[in-house]
CSV table of C-alpha atoms in Angstrom, one decimal:
chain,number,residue,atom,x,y,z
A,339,UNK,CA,86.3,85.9,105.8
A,340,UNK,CA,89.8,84.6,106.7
A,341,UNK,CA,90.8,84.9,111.0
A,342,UNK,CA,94.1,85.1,111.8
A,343,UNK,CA,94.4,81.6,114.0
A,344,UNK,CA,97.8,82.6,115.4
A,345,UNK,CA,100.8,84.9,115.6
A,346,UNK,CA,103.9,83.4,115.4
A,347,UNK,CA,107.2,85.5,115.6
A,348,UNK,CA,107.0,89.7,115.6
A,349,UNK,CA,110.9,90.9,115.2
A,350,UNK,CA,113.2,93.3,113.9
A,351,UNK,CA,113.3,92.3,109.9
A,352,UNK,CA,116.8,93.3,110.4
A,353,UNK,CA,117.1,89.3,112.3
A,354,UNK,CA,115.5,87.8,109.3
A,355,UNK,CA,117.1,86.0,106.0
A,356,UNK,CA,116.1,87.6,103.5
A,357,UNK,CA,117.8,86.0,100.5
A,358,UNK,CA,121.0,83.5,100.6
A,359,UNK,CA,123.2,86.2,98.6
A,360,UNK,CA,123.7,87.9,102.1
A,361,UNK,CA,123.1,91.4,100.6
A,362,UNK,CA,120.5,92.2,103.3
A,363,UNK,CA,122.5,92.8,106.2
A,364,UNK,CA,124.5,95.3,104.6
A,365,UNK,CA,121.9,97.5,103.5
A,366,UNK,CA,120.2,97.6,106.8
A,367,UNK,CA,123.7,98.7,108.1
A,368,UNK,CA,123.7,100.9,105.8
A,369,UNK,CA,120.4,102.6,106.3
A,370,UNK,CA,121.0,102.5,110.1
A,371,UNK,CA,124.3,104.0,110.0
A,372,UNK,CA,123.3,106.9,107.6
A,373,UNK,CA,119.8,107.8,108.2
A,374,UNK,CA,118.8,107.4,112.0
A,375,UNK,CA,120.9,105.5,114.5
A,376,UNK,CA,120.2,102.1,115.4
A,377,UNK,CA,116.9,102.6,117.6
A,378,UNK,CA,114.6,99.9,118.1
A,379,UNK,CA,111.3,102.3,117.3
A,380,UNK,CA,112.8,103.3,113.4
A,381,UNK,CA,113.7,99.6,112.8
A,382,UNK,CA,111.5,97.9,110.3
A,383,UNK,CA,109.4,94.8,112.4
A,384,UNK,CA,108.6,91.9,110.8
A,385,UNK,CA,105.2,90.1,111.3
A,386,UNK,CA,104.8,86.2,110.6
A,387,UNK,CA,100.7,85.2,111.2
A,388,UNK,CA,99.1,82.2,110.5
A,389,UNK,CA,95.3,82.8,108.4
A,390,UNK,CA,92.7,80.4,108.1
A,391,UNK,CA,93.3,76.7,109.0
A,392,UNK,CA,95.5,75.6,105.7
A,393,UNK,CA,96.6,79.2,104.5
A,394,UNK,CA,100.0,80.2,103.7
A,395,UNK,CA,102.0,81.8,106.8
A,396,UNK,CA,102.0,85.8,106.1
A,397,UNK,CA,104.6,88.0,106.5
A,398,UNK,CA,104.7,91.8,107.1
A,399,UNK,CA,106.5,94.9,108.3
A,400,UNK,CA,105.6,97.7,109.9
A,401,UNK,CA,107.2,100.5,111.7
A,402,UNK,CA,106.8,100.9,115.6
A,403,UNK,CA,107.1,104.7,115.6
A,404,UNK,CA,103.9,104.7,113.4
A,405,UNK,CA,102.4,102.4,115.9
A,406,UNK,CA,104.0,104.5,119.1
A,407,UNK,CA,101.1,107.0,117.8
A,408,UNK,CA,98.4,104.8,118.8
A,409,UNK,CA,95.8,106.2,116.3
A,410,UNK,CA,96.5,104.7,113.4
A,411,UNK,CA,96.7,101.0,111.7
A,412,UNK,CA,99.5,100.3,109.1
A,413,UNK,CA,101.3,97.3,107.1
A,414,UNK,CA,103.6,96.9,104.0
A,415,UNK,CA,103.2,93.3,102.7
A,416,UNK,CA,105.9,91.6,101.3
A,417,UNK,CA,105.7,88.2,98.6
A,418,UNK,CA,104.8,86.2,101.2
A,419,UNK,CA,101.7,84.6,102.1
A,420,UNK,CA,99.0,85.0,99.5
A,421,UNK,CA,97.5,82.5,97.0
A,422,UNK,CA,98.8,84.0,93.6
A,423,UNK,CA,100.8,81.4,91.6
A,424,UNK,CA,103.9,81.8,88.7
A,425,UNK,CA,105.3,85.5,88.6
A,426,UNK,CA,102.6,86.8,91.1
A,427,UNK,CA,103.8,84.7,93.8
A,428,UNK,CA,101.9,85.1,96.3
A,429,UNK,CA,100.7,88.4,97.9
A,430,UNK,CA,100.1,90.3,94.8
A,431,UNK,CA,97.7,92.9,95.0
A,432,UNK,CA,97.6,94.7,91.3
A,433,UNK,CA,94.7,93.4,89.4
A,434,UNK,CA,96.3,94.9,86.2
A,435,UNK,CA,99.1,92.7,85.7
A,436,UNK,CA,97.7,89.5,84.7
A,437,UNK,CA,97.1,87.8,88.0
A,438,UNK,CA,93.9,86.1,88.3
A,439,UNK,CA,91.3,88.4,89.8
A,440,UNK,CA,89.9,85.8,92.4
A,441,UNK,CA,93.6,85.3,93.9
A,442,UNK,CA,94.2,89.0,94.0
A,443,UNK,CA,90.5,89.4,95.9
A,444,UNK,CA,91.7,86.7,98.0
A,445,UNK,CA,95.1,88.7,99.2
A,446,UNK,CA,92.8,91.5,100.0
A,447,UNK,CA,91.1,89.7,102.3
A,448,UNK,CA,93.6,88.3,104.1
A,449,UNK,CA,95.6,91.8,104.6
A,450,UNK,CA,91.5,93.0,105.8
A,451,UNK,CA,92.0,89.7,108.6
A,452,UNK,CA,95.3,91.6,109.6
A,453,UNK,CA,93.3,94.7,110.2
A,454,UNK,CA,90.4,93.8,111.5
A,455,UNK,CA,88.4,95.4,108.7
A,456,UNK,CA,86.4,94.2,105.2
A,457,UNK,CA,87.9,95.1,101.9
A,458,UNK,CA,84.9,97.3,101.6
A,459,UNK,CA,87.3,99.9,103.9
A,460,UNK,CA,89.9,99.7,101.2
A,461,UNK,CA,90.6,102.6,98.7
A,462,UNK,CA,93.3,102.7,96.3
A,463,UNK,CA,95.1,104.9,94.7
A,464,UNK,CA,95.4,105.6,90.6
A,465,UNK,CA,99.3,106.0,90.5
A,466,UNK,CA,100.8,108.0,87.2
A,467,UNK,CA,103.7,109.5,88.7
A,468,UNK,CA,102.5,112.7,89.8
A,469,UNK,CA,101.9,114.7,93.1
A,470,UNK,CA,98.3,114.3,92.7
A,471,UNK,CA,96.8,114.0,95.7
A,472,UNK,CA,93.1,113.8,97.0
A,473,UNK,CA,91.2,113.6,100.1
A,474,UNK,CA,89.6,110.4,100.9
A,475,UNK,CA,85.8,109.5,102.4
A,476,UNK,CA,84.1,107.3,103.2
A,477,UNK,CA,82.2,107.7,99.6
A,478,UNK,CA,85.5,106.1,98.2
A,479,UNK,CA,85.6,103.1,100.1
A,480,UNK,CA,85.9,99.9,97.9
A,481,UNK,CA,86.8,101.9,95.2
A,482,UNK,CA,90.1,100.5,92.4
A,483,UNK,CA,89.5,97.2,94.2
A,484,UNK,CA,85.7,96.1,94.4
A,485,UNK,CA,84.3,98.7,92.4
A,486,UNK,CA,85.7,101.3,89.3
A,487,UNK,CA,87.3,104.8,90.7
A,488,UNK,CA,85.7,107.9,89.8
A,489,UNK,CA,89.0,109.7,89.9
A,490,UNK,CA,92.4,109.4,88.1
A,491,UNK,CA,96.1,110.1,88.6
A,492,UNK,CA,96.3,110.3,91.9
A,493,UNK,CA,99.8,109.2,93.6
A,494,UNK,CA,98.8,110.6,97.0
A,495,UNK,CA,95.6,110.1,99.3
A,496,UNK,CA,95.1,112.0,103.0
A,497,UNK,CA,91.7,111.4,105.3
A,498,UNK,CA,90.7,111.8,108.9
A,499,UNK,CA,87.9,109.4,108.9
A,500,UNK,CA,88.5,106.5,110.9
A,501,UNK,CA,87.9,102.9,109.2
A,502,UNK,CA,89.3,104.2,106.1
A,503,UNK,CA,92.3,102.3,104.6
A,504,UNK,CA,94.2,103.8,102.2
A,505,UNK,CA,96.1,101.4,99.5
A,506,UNK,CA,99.2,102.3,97.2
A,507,UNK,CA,101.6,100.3,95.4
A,508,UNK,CA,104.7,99.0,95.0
A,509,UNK,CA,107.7,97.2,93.4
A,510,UNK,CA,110.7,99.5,94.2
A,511,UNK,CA,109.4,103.1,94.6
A,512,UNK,CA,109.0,104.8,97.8
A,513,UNK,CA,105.8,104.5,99.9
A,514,UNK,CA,105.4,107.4,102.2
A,515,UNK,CA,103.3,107.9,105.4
A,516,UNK,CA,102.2,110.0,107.4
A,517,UNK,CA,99.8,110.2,111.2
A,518,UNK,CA,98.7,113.4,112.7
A,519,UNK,CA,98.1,112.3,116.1
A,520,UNK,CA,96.8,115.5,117.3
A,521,UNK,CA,94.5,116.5,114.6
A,522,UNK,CA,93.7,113.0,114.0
A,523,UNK,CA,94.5,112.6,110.3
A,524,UNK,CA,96.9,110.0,108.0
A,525,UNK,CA,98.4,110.2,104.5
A,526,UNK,CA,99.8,107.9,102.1
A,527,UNK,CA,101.8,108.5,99.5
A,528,UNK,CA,103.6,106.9,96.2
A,529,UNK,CA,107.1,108.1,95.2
A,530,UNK,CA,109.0,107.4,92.5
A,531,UNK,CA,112.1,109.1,91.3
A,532,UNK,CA,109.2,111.4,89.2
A,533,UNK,CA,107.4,112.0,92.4
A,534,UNK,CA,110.6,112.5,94.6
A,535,UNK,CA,111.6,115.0,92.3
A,536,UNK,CA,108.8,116.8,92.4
A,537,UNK,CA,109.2,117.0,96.3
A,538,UNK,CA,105.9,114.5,96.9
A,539,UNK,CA,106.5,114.3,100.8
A,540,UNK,CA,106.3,118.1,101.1
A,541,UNK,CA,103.4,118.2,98.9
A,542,UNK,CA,101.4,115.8,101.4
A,543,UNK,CA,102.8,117.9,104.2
A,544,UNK,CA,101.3,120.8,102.8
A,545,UNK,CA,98.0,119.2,101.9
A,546,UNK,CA,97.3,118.0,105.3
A,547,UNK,CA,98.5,121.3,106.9
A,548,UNK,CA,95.6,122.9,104.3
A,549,UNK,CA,93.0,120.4,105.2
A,550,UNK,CA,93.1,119.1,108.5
A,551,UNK,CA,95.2,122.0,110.3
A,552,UNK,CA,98.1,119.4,110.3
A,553,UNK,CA,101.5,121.1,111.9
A,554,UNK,CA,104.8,119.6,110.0
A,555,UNK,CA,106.1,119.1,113.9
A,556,UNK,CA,103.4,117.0,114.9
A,557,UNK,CA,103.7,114.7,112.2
A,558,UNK,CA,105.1,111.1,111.6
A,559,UNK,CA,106.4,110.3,108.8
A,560,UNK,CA,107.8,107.0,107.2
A,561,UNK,CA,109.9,106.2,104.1
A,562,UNK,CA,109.3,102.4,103.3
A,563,UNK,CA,110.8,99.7,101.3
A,564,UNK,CA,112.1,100.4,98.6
A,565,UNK,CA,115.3,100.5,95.8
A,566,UNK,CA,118.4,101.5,97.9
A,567,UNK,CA,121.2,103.7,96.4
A,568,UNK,CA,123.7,100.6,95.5
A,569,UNK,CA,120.5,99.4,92.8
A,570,UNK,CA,119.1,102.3,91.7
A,571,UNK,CA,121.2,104.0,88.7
A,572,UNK,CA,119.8,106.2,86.7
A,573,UNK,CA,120.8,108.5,83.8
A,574,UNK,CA,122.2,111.7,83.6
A,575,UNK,CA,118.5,113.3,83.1
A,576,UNK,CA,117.2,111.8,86.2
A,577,UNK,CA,120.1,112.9,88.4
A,578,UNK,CA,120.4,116.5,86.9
A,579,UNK,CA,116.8,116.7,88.7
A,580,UNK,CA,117.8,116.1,92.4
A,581,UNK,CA,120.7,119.3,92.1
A,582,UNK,CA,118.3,121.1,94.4
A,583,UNK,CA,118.7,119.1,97.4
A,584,UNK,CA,122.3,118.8,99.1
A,585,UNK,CA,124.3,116.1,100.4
A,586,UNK,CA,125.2,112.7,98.8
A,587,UNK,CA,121.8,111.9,97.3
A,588,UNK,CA,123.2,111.6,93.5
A,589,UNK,CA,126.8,110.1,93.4
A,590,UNK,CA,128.5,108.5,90.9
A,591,UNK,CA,127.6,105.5,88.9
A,592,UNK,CA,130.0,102.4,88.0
A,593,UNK,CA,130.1,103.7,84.1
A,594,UNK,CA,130.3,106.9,82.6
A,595,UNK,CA,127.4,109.5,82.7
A,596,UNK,CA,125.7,106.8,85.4
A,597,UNK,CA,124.9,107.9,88.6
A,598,UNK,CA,123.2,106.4,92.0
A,599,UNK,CA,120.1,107.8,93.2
A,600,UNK,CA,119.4,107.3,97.1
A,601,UNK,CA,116.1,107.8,97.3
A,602,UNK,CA,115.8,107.2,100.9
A,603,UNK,CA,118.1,110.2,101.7
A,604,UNK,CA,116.1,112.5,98.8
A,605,UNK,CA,113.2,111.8,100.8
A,606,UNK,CA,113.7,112.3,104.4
A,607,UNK,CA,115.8,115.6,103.7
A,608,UNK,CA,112.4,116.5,101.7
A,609,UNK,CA,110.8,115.8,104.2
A,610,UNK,CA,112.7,117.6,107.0
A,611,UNK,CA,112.6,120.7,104.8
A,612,UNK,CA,108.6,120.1,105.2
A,613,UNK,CA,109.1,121.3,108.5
A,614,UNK,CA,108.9,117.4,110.0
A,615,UNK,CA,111.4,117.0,113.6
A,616,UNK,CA,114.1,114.6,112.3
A,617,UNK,CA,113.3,111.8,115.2
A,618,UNK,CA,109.4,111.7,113.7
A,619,UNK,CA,110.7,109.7,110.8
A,620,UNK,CA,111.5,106.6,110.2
A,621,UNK,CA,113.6,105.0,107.2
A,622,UNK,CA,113.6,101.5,105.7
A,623,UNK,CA,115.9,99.2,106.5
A,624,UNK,CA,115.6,97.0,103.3
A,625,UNK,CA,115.8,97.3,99.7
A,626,UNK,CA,113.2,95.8,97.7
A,627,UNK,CA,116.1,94.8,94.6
A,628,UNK,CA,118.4,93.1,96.6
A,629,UNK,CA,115.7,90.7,98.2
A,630,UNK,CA,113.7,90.3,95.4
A,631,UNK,CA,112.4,86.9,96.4
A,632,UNK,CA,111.0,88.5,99.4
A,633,UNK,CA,109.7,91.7,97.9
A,634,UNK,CA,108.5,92.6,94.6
A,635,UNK,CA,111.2,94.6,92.4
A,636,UNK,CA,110.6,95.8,89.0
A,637,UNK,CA,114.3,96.6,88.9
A,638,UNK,CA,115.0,92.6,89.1
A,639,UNK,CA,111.8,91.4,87.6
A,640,UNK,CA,110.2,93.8,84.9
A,641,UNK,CA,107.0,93.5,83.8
A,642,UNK,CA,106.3,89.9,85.2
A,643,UNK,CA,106.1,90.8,88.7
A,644,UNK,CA,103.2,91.5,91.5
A,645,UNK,CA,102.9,94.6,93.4
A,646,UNK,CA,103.2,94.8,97.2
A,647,UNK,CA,100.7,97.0,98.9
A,648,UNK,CA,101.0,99.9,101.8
A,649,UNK,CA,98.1,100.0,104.3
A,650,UNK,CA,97.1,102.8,106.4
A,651,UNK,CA,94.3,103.4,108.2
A,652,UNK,CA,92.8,105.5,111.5
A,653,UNK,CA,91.3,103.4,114.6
């Protein structure tokens, strides 16, 4: 099992180079400006650990309002720091895309040195797009990564058992989390424009207000990276679908019958509407198309691409 022989810088991601285009800074302005202030706890923070003796340096974000909770473990992994080679370079954790299984395994297990867990904790979800979503055990653990699932289509996973990580994925969707600190249950979810639509935050809201007596005040709630508005146009019958929700979340595209779909907005007003207090959520600070080489994009890449992976567990 890989040990993590060293820390060795924890900062705002906001004070890291992302790319040498210079398009981060301006969409962390953006986000900061827009969503929630500049305050240090809703600021993305950026981990840099070294594993094993000769491993690759890893790098990975997390938010410190999730962590202000002190219940819950979490992580969103960016390119950086795994052993996959070519187009999977390096922290890719899909083992459907091509990547060679042992390297994919091998990322697990570094993520597990990160969290002080085995990759027997994990379970991962079966994303389709919908707003499936199922209530984890401990019966699931290992499950889409060391062993087959017995369950499909699932885009959303909630559990209050401690040692339990939940896994989805990514390349430019939205992952969404949530801690209960009071009735001592988490939630992770997958969003897409599909999911968004279909009001996926509010659905694990609901779900974890039916299951563990989860109230929408005493939740936390982050929206992580993903595509920001300025990447992410989309046709006329994709925008026509987010008409329900108010302000600028669909605004016009460079070309005619284009539009730009701010997914980060669509989410946190859904979210709010859930019933969640407005300074319980947190919003990414960087887009996953404009720093491509730092995080996986299917915008920028395609087909020929890893997936990053969310992480969220209870002490």
């Amino acid at each position: 099992m890989y040990q993590i022989v060293r820390t060795l810088e924890n900062r705002p991601v906001s004070e890291r180079c992302c790319g040498s285009e210079g398009h981060c800074a301006p969409e962390r302005q953006y986000a900061s400006e827009q969503y929630r202030g500049s305050e240090q706890q809703y600021r993305l923070q950026q981990h840099c650990v070294s594993i094993g003796e000769d491993g690759p340096e890893l790098e990975y974000l997390t938010f410190p309002l999730l962590e202000s909770t002190g219940i819950a473990k979490h992580l969103f992994t960016t390119r950086l720091g795994g052993v996959s080679r070519g187009a999977f370079s390096s922290m890719n954790l899909s083992f459907t895309r091509g990547d060679d299984k042992k390297a994919v395994l091998a990322n697990y297990e570094r993520i597990a040195a990160i969290l002080d867990c085995s990759v027997g904790d994990m379970a991962a979800s079966h994303q389709t797009h919908t707003t499936n979503i199922r209530v984890m055990t401990r019966e699931d653990s290992g499950k889409g990564i060391l062993r087959p699932r017995d369950y499909e289509n699932v885009d959303g996973m909630i559990t209050d058992e401690p040692g339990l990580v939940l896994v989805t994925y990514y390349a430019d969707c939205v992952p969404l989390y949530f801690v209960d600190p009071v009735h001592m249950a988490i939630g992770l979810a997958h969003s897409g424009w599909r999911g968004t639509a279909g009001r996926m935050g509010e659905c694990m809201v609901r779900e974890m207000e039916r299951h563990f007596g989860s109230r929408p005040e005493e939740l936390y709630a982050a929206i992580g990276p993903s595509i920001c508005r300025d990447c992410y146009e989309v046709s006329e019958d994709v925008a026509v679908q987010f008409e329900y929700l108010s302000g600028n979340i669909v605004t016009p595209g460079k070309e005619k019958g284009k539009y730009q779909l701010d997914l980060w907005l669509a989410n946190r007003t859904i979210l709010e509407q859930a019933g969640i207090l407005p300074d319980h959520i947190a919003v990414t600070d960087i887009c996953t198309c404009h720093n491509s080489g730092y995080l996986f994009s299917h915008r920028v890449s395609g087909e020929k691409r890893g997936n990053m992976g969310a992480f969220l567990m209870l002490k």
